[in-house]
Amino acid sequence: MSNQPLALPSTSKLKSSTNDDILDALPYIDDVNYTEAHRQLALQLIQAEMRNFPPTKNYLRHLPEPKYEKFLTPRILEQHNNIAENKDVEKLDLARYEVPSPANTAKSSDKRAWQSAINNCKSQLQNQYLRKINLEIMEEFGPEAYLRMNKVLQSIAEKDESNMMQLRSQLYEINARRKRTQLAAGEKLTELGQNWVHLITKNAGLEVAIMDMEKDIRTRAKKLRVDPGIDQDKK
């Protein structure tokens, strides 16, 4: 087989600097030492093809504009306005988590102050009690809930992995089929090339034999002084 890669007549405006054929390489059967000129030609073809691609910077432009206001609550809007006006962000009020005592204060003898402190203590205790209940519920049912969620995530991961393996299998089959096709084409091209060389060699041999026969005929005709009957243009 020839050492040159297969080439098809170019239908593109992009031409090679050496000829008008764009190389259509068959990498599984080609045996070519590609040079920098081949690389530059390939890059030019890629750039020419990329110019036909639609712009992809804003790949969501075909979708409607999202309604961001849907997710903005009045509190968030208020905070946005405060930030826009360079106002200080309101700090968290931690007073409700404190349990101040009227003792050693000016209200140490005020029954209302003591009653308010007692109510605050009850509220804090109730809050801690609810937190304790939530922790107990989490301790009892949390592991099972997380296990179920892990199973769901594992199922999703296994499905995605199966799809990935299927795509890889299809890709492998495509590459294998491409290789088989190219190898079969290479064998056919090799056979055709050998037949071509054989026929060319045979034709060349026939042409030489015909020339020898014509020469012999002319020699004999000259001796016999007769017309050899051969076209004079073939002399």
PDB file of C-alpha atoms in Angstrom:
ATOM      1  CA  MET A   1       0.000   0.000   0.000  1.00  0.00           C
ATOM      2  CA  SER A   2       1.136   3.551  -0.651  1.00  0.00           C
ATOM      3  CA  ASN A   3       2.869   5.455   2.103  1.00  0.00           C
ATOM      4  CA  GLN A   4       0.550   8.405   1.492  1.00  0.00           C
ATOM      5  CA  PRO A   5      -2.789   8.655   3.341  1.00  0.00           C
ATOM      6  CA  LEU A   6      -6.021   8.404   1.454  1.00  0.00           C
ATOM      7  CA  ALA A   7      -7.221  11.682   0.027  1.00  0.00           C
ATOM      8  CA  LEU A   8     -10.558  12.855  -1.314  1.00  0.00           C
ATOM      9  CA  PRO A   9     -11.111  15.748  -3.733  1.00  0.00           C
ATOM     10  CA  SER A  10     -11.645  18.878  -1.691  1.00  0.00           C
ATOM     11  CA  THR A  11     -15.039  20.582  -1.747  1.00  0.00           C
ATOM     12  CA  SER A  12     -13.968  23.224   0.749  1.00  0.00           C
ATOM     13  CA  LYS A  13     -12.520  26.654   0.033  1.00  0.00           C
ATOM     14  CA  LEU A  14      -9.641  25.794   2.345  1.00  0.00           C
ATOM     15  CA  LYS A  15      -6.756  24.353   0.331  1.00  0.00           C
ATOM     16  CA  SER A  16      -3.472  22.834   1.303  1.00  0.00           C
ATOM     17  CA  SER A  17      -0.308  24.749   0.569  1.00  0.00           C
ATOM     18  CA  THR A  18       1.079  21.778  -1.388  1.00  0.00           C
ATOM     19  CA  ASN A  19      -1.951  20.435  -3.274  1.00  0.00           C
ATOM     20  CA  ASP A  20      -5.691  20.788  -3.671  1.00  0.00           C
ATOM     21  CA  ASP A  21      -6.519  17.619  -1.733  1.00  0.00           C
ATOM     22  CA  ILE A  22      -7.564  17.596   1.899  1.00  0.00           C
ATOM     23  CA  LEU A  23      -6.221  14.537   3.666  1.00  0.00           C
ATOM     24  CA  ASP A  24      -8.870  12.128   4.847  1.00  0.00           C
ATOM     25  CA  ALA A  25      -6.680  10.011   7.102  1.00  0.00           C
ATOM     26  CA  LEU A  26      -7.348   6.444   8.140  1.00  0.00           C
ATOM     27  CA  PRO A  27      -5.202   6.268  11.279  1.00  0.00           C
ATOM     28  CA  TYR A  28      -5.451   2.489  11.675  1.00  0.00           C
ATOM     29  CA  ILE A  29      -3.869   1.801   8.286  1.00  0.00           C
ATOM     30  CA  ASP A  30      -1.962   4.961   7.413  1.00  0.00           C
ATOM     31  CA  ASP A  31       1.768   4.891   7.901  1.00  0.00           C
ATOM     32  CA  VAL A  32       2.740   8.518   7.552  1.00  0.00           C
ATOM     33  CA  ASN A  33       5.248  10.701   9.343  1.00  0.00           C
ATOM     34  CA  TYR A  34       3.061  13.733   9.849  1.00  0.00           C
ATOM     35  CA  THR A  35       4.858  17.057   9.838  1.00  0.00           C
ATOM     36  CA  GLU A  36       4.093  20.476  11.263  1.00  0.00           C
ATOM     37  CA  ALA A  37       2.466  21.369   7.943  1.00  0.00           C
ATOM     38  CA  HIS A  38      -0.084  18.578   8.454  1.00  0.00           C
ATOM     39  CA  ARG A  39      -0.758  19.833  11.983  1.00  0.00           C
ATOM     40  CA  GLN A  40      -1.286  23.401  10.810  1.00  0.00           C
ATOM     41  CA  LEU A  41      -3.638  22.162   8.097  1.00  0.00           C
ATOM     42  CA  ALA A  42      -5.656  20.245  10.691  1.00  0.00           C
ATOM     43  CA  LEU A  43      -5.835  23.325  12.935  1.00  0.00           C
ATOM     44  CA  GLN A  44      -7.024  25.431  10.006  1.00  0.00           C
ATOM     45  CA  LEU A  45      -9.767  22.901   9.285  1.00  0.00           C
ATOM     46  CA  ILE A  46     -10.821  22.942  12.938  1.00  0.00           C
ATOM     47  CA  GLN A  47     -10.924  26.732  13.025  1.00  0.00           C
ATOM     48  CA  ALA A  48     -12.936  26.824   9.796  1.00  0.00           C
ATOM     49  CA  GLU A  49     -15.426  24.347  11.252  1.00  0.00           C
ATOM     50  CA  MET A  50     -15.681  26.215  14.555  1.00  0.00           C
ATOM     51  CA  ARG A  51     -16.613  29.413  12.728  1.00  0.00           C
ATOM     52  CA  ASN A  52     -19.795  27.650  11.646  1.00  0.00           C
ATOM     53  CA  PHE A  53     -20.784  26.840  15.229  1.00  0.00           C
ATOM     54  CA  PRO A  54     -23.404  29.045  16.920  1.00  0.00           C
ATOM     55  CA  PRO A  55     -22.113  31.144  19.826  1.00  0.00           C
ATOM     56  CA  THR A  56     -22.261  29.278  23.117  1.00  0.00           C
ATOM     57  CA  LYS A  57     -21.313  31.970  25.636  1.00  0.00           C
ATOM     58  CA  ASN A  58     -24.944  32.393  26.651  1.00  0.00           C
ATOM     59  CA  TYR A  59     -26.220  28.861  26.225  1.00  0.00           C
ATOM     60  CA  LEU A  60     -29.428  29.697  28.137  1.00  0.00           C
ATOM     61  CA  ARG A  61     -30.558  32.477  25.834  1.00  0.00           C
ATOM     62  CA  HIS A  62     -33.302  30.298  24.340  1.00  0.00           C
ATOM     63  CA  LEU A  63     -34.913  30.023  27.791  1.00  0.00           C
ATOM     64  CA  PRO A  64     -37.194  32.703  29.287  1.00  0.00           C
ATOM     65  CA  GLU A  65     -35.740  35.165  31.770  1.00  0.00           C
ATOM     66  CA  PRO A  66     -36.036  33.692  35.275  1.00  0.00           C
ATOM     67  CA  LYS A  67     -38.219  35.502  37.803  1.00  0.00           C
ATOM     68  CA  TYR A  68     -35.753  36.162  40.574  1.00  0.00           C
ATOM     69  CA  GLU A  69     -38.324  38.202  42.525  1.00  0.00           C
ATOM     70  CA  LYS A  70     -40.179  34.980  43.230  1.00  0.00           C
ATOM     71  CA  PHE A  71     -37.507  34.000  45.744  1.00  0.00           C
ATOM     72  CA  LEU A  72     -37.210  37.424  47.399  1.00  0.00           C
ATOM     73  CA  THR A  73     -39.045  37.764  50.682  1.00  0.00           C
ATOM     74  CA  PRO A  74     -39.808  41.154  52.251  1.00  0.00           C
ATOM     75  CA  ARG A  75     -37.036  40.560  54.769  1.00  0.00           C
ATOM     76  CA  ILE A  76     -34.491  39.831  52.025  1.00  0.00           C
ATOM     77  CA  LEU A  77     -35.608  42.911  50.084  1.00  0.00           C
ATOM     78  CA  GLU A  78     -35.180  44.993  53.217  1.00  0.00           C
ATOM     79  CA  GLN A  79     -31.662  43.662  53.711  1.00  0.00           C
ATOM     80  CA  HIS A  80     -30.826  44.350  50.057  1.00  0.00           C
ATOM     81  CA  ASN A  81     -31.969  47.945  50.479  1.00  0.00           C
ATOM     82  CA  ASN A  82     -29.900  48.316  53.640  1.00  0.00           C
ATOM     83  CA  ILE A  83     -26.817  46.989  51.849  1.00  0.00           C
ATOM     84  CA  ALA A  84     -27.445  49.292  48.876  1.00  0.00           C
ATOM     85  CA  GLU A  85     -27.660  52.261  51.269  1.00  0.00           C
ATOM     86  CA  ASN A  86     -24.515  51.126  53.155  1.00  0.00           C
ATOM     87  CA  LYS A  87     -26.450  50.699  56.370  1.00  0.00           C
ATOM     88  CA  ASP A  88     -25.093  48.534  59.147  1.00  0.00           C
ATOM     89  CA  VAL A  89     -26.484  45.025  59.173  1.00  0.00           C
ATOM     90  CA  GLU A  90     -28.775  44.495  62.114  1.00  0.00           C
ATOM     91  CA  LYS A  91     -27.166  42.207  64.633  1.00  0.00           C
ATOM     92  CA  LEU A  92     -28.890  39.162  66.023  1.00  0.00           C
ATOM     93  CA  ASP A  93     -30.907  39.778  69.155  1.00  0.00           C
ATOM     94  CA  LEU A  94     -29.550  37.366  71.752  1.00  0.00           C
ATOM     95  CA  ALA A  95     -31.457  38.877  74.658  1.00  0.00           C
ATOM     96  CA  ARG A  96     -34.094  36.161  74.535  1.00  0.00           C
ATOM     97  CA  TYR A  97     -31.426  33.561  75.227  1.00  0.00           C
ATOM     98  CA  GLU A  98     -30.282  35.351  78.378  1.00  0.00           C
ATOM     99  CA  VAL A  99     -31.695  34.761  81.877  1.00  0.00           C
ATOM    100  CA  PRO A 100     -31.069  37.973  83.811  1.00  0.00           C
ATOM    101  CA  SER A 101     -31.743  37.966  87.537  1.00  0.00           C
ATOM    102  CA  PRO A 102     -33.232  40.966  89.364  1.00  0.00           C
ATOM    103  CA  ALA A 103     -31.016  40.178  92.363  1.00  0.00           C
ATOM    104  CA  ASN A 104     -28.458  42.803  93.274  1.00  0.00           C
ATOM    105  CA  THR A 105     -30.281  45.301  91.071  1.00  0.00           C
ATOM    106  CA  ALA A 106     -32.646  48.176  91.677  1.00  0.00           C
ATOM    107  CA  LYS A 107     -35.528  45.793  90.925  1.00  0.00           C
ATOM    108  CA  SER A 108     -34.561  43.222  93.535  1.00  0.00           C
ATOM    109  CA  SER A 109     -37.728  43.994  95.510  1.00  0.00           C
ATOM    110  CA  ASP A 110     -39.977  44.277  92.452  1.00  0.00           C
ATOM    111  CA  LYS A 111     -42.332  41.289  92.249  1.00  0.00           C
ATOM    112  CA  ARG A 112     -43.068  41.948  88.583  1.00  0.00           C
ATOM    113  CA  ALA A 113     -39.362  41.797  87.747  1.00  0.00           C
ATOM    114  CA  TRP A 114     -39.043  38.497  89.568  1.00  0.00           C
ATOM    115  CA  GLN A 115     -42.176  37.144  87.862  1.00  0.00           C
ATOM    116  CA  SER A 116     -40.786  38.186  84.456  1.00  0.00           C
ATOM    117  CA  ALA A 117     -37.472  36.473  85.267  1.00  0.00           C
ATOM    118  CA  ILE A 118     -39.326  33.296  86.307  1.00  0.00           C
ATOM    119  CA  ASN A 119     -41.362  33.313  83.086  1.00  0.00           C
ATOM    120  CA  ASN A 120     -38.164  33.798  81.100  1.00  0.00           C
ATOM    121  CA  CYS A 121     -36.570  30.826  82.880  1.00  0.00           C
ATOM    122  CA  LYS A 122     -39.616  28.689  82.117  1.00  0.00           C
ATOM    123  CA  SER A 123     -39.444  29.737  78.471  1.00  0.00           C
ATOM    124  CA  GLN A 124     -35.745  28.871  78.290  1.00  0.00           C
ATOM    125  CA  LEU A 125     -36.332  25.520  79.977  1.00  0.00           C
ATOM    126  CA  GLN A 126     -39.195  24.750  77.595  1.00  0.00           C
ATOM    127  CA  ASN A 127     -36.978  25.614  74.632  1.00  0.00           C
ATOM    128  CA  GLN A 128     -34.211  23.345  75.910  1.00  0.00           C
ATOM    129  CA  TYR A 129     -36.777  20.615  76.532  1.00  0.00           C
ATOM    130  CA  LEU A 130     -38.005  20.861  72.927  1.00  0.00           C
ATOM    131  CA  ARG A 131     -34.433  20.742  71.666  1.00  0.00           C
ATOM    132  CA  LYS A 132     -33.841  17.651  73.795  1.00  0.00           C
ATOM    133  CA  ILE A 133     -36.962  16.008  72.319  1.00  0.00           C
ATOM    134  CA  ASN A 134     -35.796  16.842  68.793  1.00  0.00           C
ATOM    135  CA  LEU A 135     -32.389  15.333  69.504  1.00  0.00           C
ATOM    136  CA  GLU A 136     -33.991  12.175  70.888  1.00  0.00           C
ATOM    137  CA  ILE A 137     -36.224  11.900  67.804  1.00  0.00           C
ATOM    138  CA  MET A 138     -33.210  12.439  65.587  1.00  0.00           C
ATOM    139  CA  GLU A 139     -31.258   9.809  67.498  1.00  0.00           C
ATOM    140  CA  GLU A 140     -34.090   7.304  67.124  1.00  0.00           C
ATOM    141  CA  PHE A 141     -35.243   7.945  63.567  1.00  0.00           C
ATOM    142  CA  GLY A 142     -32.370   9.921  62.047  1.00  0.00           C
ATOM    143  CA  PRO A 143     -30.093   6.964  61.196  1.00  0.00           C
ATOM    144  CA  GLU A 144     -32.872   5.154  59.350  1.00  0.00           C
ATOM    145  CA  ALA A 145     -33.813   8.312  57.443  1.00  0.00           C
ATOM    146  CA  TYR A 146     -30.185   8.890  56.459  1.00  0.00           C
ATOM    147  CA  LEU A 147     -29.825   5.240  55.445  1.00  0.00           C
ATOM    148  CA  ARG A 148     -32.858   5.542  53.189  1.00  0.00           C
ATOM    149  CA  MET A 149     -31.507   8.727  51.684  1.00  0.00           C
ATOM    150  CA  ASN A 150     -28.140   7.043  51.171  1.00  0.00           C
ATOM    151  CA  LYS A 151     -29.895   4.169  49.393  1.00  0.00           C
ATOM    152  CA  VAL A 152     -31.682   6.638  47.122  1.00  0.00           C
ATOM    153  CA  LEU A 153     -28.409   8.421  46.361  1.00  0.00           C
ATOM    154  CA  GLN A 154     -26.667   5.087  45.812  1.00  0.00           C
ATOM    155  CA  SER A 155     -29.431   4.019  43.423  1.00  0.00           C
ATOM    156  CA  ILE A 156     -29.030   7.274  41.483  1.00  0.00           C
ATOM    157  CA  ALA A 157     -25.249   6.845  41.409  1.00  0.00           C
ATOM    158  CA  GLU A 158     -25.555   3.235  40.215  1.00  0.00           C
ATOM    159  CA  LYS A 159     -27.992   4.288  37.493  1.00  0.00           C
ATOM    160  CA  ASP A 160     -25.671   7.065  36.330  1.00  0.00           C
ATOM    161  CA  GLU A 161     -22.714   4.681  36.425  1.00  0.00           C
ATOM    162  CA  SER A 162     -24.700   2.148  34.386  1.00  0.00           C
ATOM    163  CA  ASN A 163     -25.520   4.831  31.822  1.00  0.00           C
ATOM    164  CA  MET A 164     -21.873   5.859  31.739  1.00  0.00           C
ATOM    165  CA  MET A 165     -20.746   2.258  31.213  1.00  0.00           C
ATOM    166  CA  GLN A 166     -23.330   1.885  28.452  1.00  0.00           C
ATOM    167  CA  LEU A 167     -22.037   5.015  26.741  1.00  0.00           C
ATOM    168  CA  ARG A 168     -18.467   3.790  27.120  1.00  0.00           C
ATOM    169  CA  SER A 169     -19.495   0.450  25.637  1.00  0.00           C
ATOM    170  CA  GLN A 170     -21.134   2.211  22.700  1.00  0.00           C
ATOM    171  CA  LEU A 171     -18.044   4.379  22.250  1.00  0.00           C
ATOM    172  CA  TYR A 172     -15.813   1.305  22.363  1.00  0.00           C
ATOM    173  CA  GLU A 173     -18.039  -0.444  19.822  1.00  0.00           C
ATOM    174  CA  ILE A 174     -17.921   2.596  17.534  1.00  0.00           C
ATOM    175  CA  ASN A 175     -14.120   2.715  17.726  1.00  0.00           C
ATOM    176  CA  ALA A 176     -13.873  -1.054  17.244  1.00  0.00           C
ATOM    177  CA  ARG A 177     -16.237  -0.923  14.260  1.00  0.00           C
ATOM    178  CA  ARG A 178     -14.250   1.980  12.837  1.00  0.00           C
ATOM    179  CA  LYS A 179     -11.048  -0.004  13.245  1.00  0.00           C
ATOM    180  CA  ARG A 180     -12.548  -3.099  11.613  1.00  0.00           C
ATOM    181  CA  THR A 181     -13.896  -1.004   8.745  1.00  0.00           C
ATOM    182  CA  GLN A 182     -10.570   0.719   8.196  1.00  0.00           C
ATOM    183  CA  LEU A 183      -8.618  -2.536   8.382  1.00  0.00           C
ATOM    184  CA  ALA A 184     -10.999  -4.142   5.887  1.00  0.00           C
ATOM    185  CA  ALA A 185     -10.673  -1.090   3.651  1.00  0.00           C
ATOM    186  CA  GLY A 186      -6.894  -1.268   4.060  1.00  0.00           C
ATOM    187  CA  GLU A 187      -6.829  -4.906   2.952  1.00  0.00           C
ATOM    188  CA  LYS A 188      -9.043  -4.070  -0.030  1.00  0.00           C
ATOM    189  CA  LEU A 189      -6.886  -1.083  -0.941  1.00  0.00           C
ATOM    190  CA  THR A 190      -3.755  -3.197  -0.612  1.00  0.00           C
ATOM    191  CA  GLU A 191      -5.268  -5.851  -2.864  1.00  0.00           C
ATOM    192  CA  LEU A 192      -6.370  -3.256  -5.413  1.00  0.00           C
ATOM    193  CA  GLY A 193      -2.961  -1.599  -5.258  1.00  0.00           C
ATOM    194  CA  GLN A 194      -1.206  -4.901  -5.872  1.00  0.00           C
ATOM    195  CA  ASN A 195      -3.564  -5.682  -8.759  1.00  0.00           C
ATOM    196  CA  TRP A 196      -2.902  -2.236 -10.193  1.00  0.00           C
ATOM    197  CA  VAL A 197       0.858  -2.756  -9.969  1.00  0.00           C
ATOM    198  CA  HIS A 198       0.468  -6.221 -11.526  1.00  0.00           C
ATOM    199  CA  LEU A 199      -1.631  -4.894 -14.407  1.00  0.00           C
ATOM    200  CA  ILE A 200       0.674  -1.927 -14.985  1.00  0.00           C
ATOM    201  CA  THR A 201       3.671  -4.253 -14.994  1.00  0.00           C
ATOM    202  CA  LYS A 202       1.878  -6.637 -17.332  1.00  0.00           C
ATOM    203  CA  ASN A 203       0.890  -3.796 -19.667  1.00  0.00           C
ATOM    204  CA  ALA A 204       4.444  -2.488 -19.641  1.00  0.00           C
ATOM    205  CA  GLY A 205       5.713  -5.980 -20.497  1.00  0.00           C
ATOM    206  CA  LEU A 206       3.171  -6.292 -23.312  1.00  0.00           C
ATOM    207  CA  GLU A 207       4.181  -2.897 -24.644  1.00  0.00           C
ATOM    208  CA  VAL A 208       7.849  -3.892 -24.655  1.00  0.00           C
ATOM    209  CA  ALA A 209       6.997  -7.202 -26.354  1.00  0.00           C
ATOM    210  CA  ILE A 210       4.907  -5.393 -28.983  1.00  0.00           C
ATOM    211  CA  MET A 211       7.738  -2.967 -29.644  1.00  0.00           C
ATOM    212  CA  ASP A 212      10.164  -5.889 -30.056  1.00  0.00           C
ATOM    213  CA  MET A 213       7.727  -7.648 -32.398  1.00  0.00           C
ATOM    214  CA  GLU A 214       7.257  -4.486 -34.478  1.00  0.00           C
ATOM    215  CA  LYS A 215      11.005  -4.055 -34.665  1.00  0.00           C
ATOM    216  CA  ASP A 216      11.414  -7.661 -35.780  1.00  0.00           C
ATOM    217  CA  ILE A 217       8.621  -7.259 -38.364  1.00  0.00           C
ATOM    218  CA  ARG A 218      10.249  -4.161 -39.810  1.00  0.00           C
ATOM    219  CA  THR A 219      13.586  -5.925 -39.994  1.00  0.00           C
ATOM    220  CA  ARG A 220      12.083  -8.938 -41.805  1.00  0.00           C
ATOM    221  CA  ALA A 221       9.997  -6.708 -44.088  1.00  0.00           C
ATOM    222  CA  LYS A 222      13.081  -4.717 -44.995  1.00  0.00           C
ATOM    223  CA  LYS A 223      14.955  -7.862 -45.918  1.00  0.00           C
ATOM    224  CA  LEU A 224      12.011  -9.111 -47.976  1.00  0.00           C
ATOM    225  CA  ARG A 225      11.416  -5.654 -49.405  1.00  0.00           C
ATOM    226  CA  VAL A 226       7.720  -5.685 -48.514  1.00  0.00           C
ATOM    227  CA  ASP A 227       5.466  -3.302 -46.649  1.00  0.00           C
ATOM    228  CA  PRO A 228       5.511  -4.221 -42.931  1.00  0.00           C
ATOM    229  CA  GLY A 229       1.937  -2.927 -42.558  1.00  0.00           C
ATOM    230  CA  ILE A 230       2.778  -1.019 -39.382  1.00  0.00           C
ATOM    231  CA  ASP A 231       1.687   2.528 -38.706  1.00  0.00           C
ATOM    232  CA  GLN A 232       4.699   4.743 -39.271  1.00  0.00           C
ATOM    233  CA  ASP A 233       3.696   6.956 -36.302  1.00  0.00           C
ATOM    234  CA  LYS A 234       4.643   4.095 -33.960  1.00  0.00           C
ATOM    235  CA  LYS A 235       8.254   4.087 -35.049  1.00  0.00           C
TER     236      LYS A 235
END
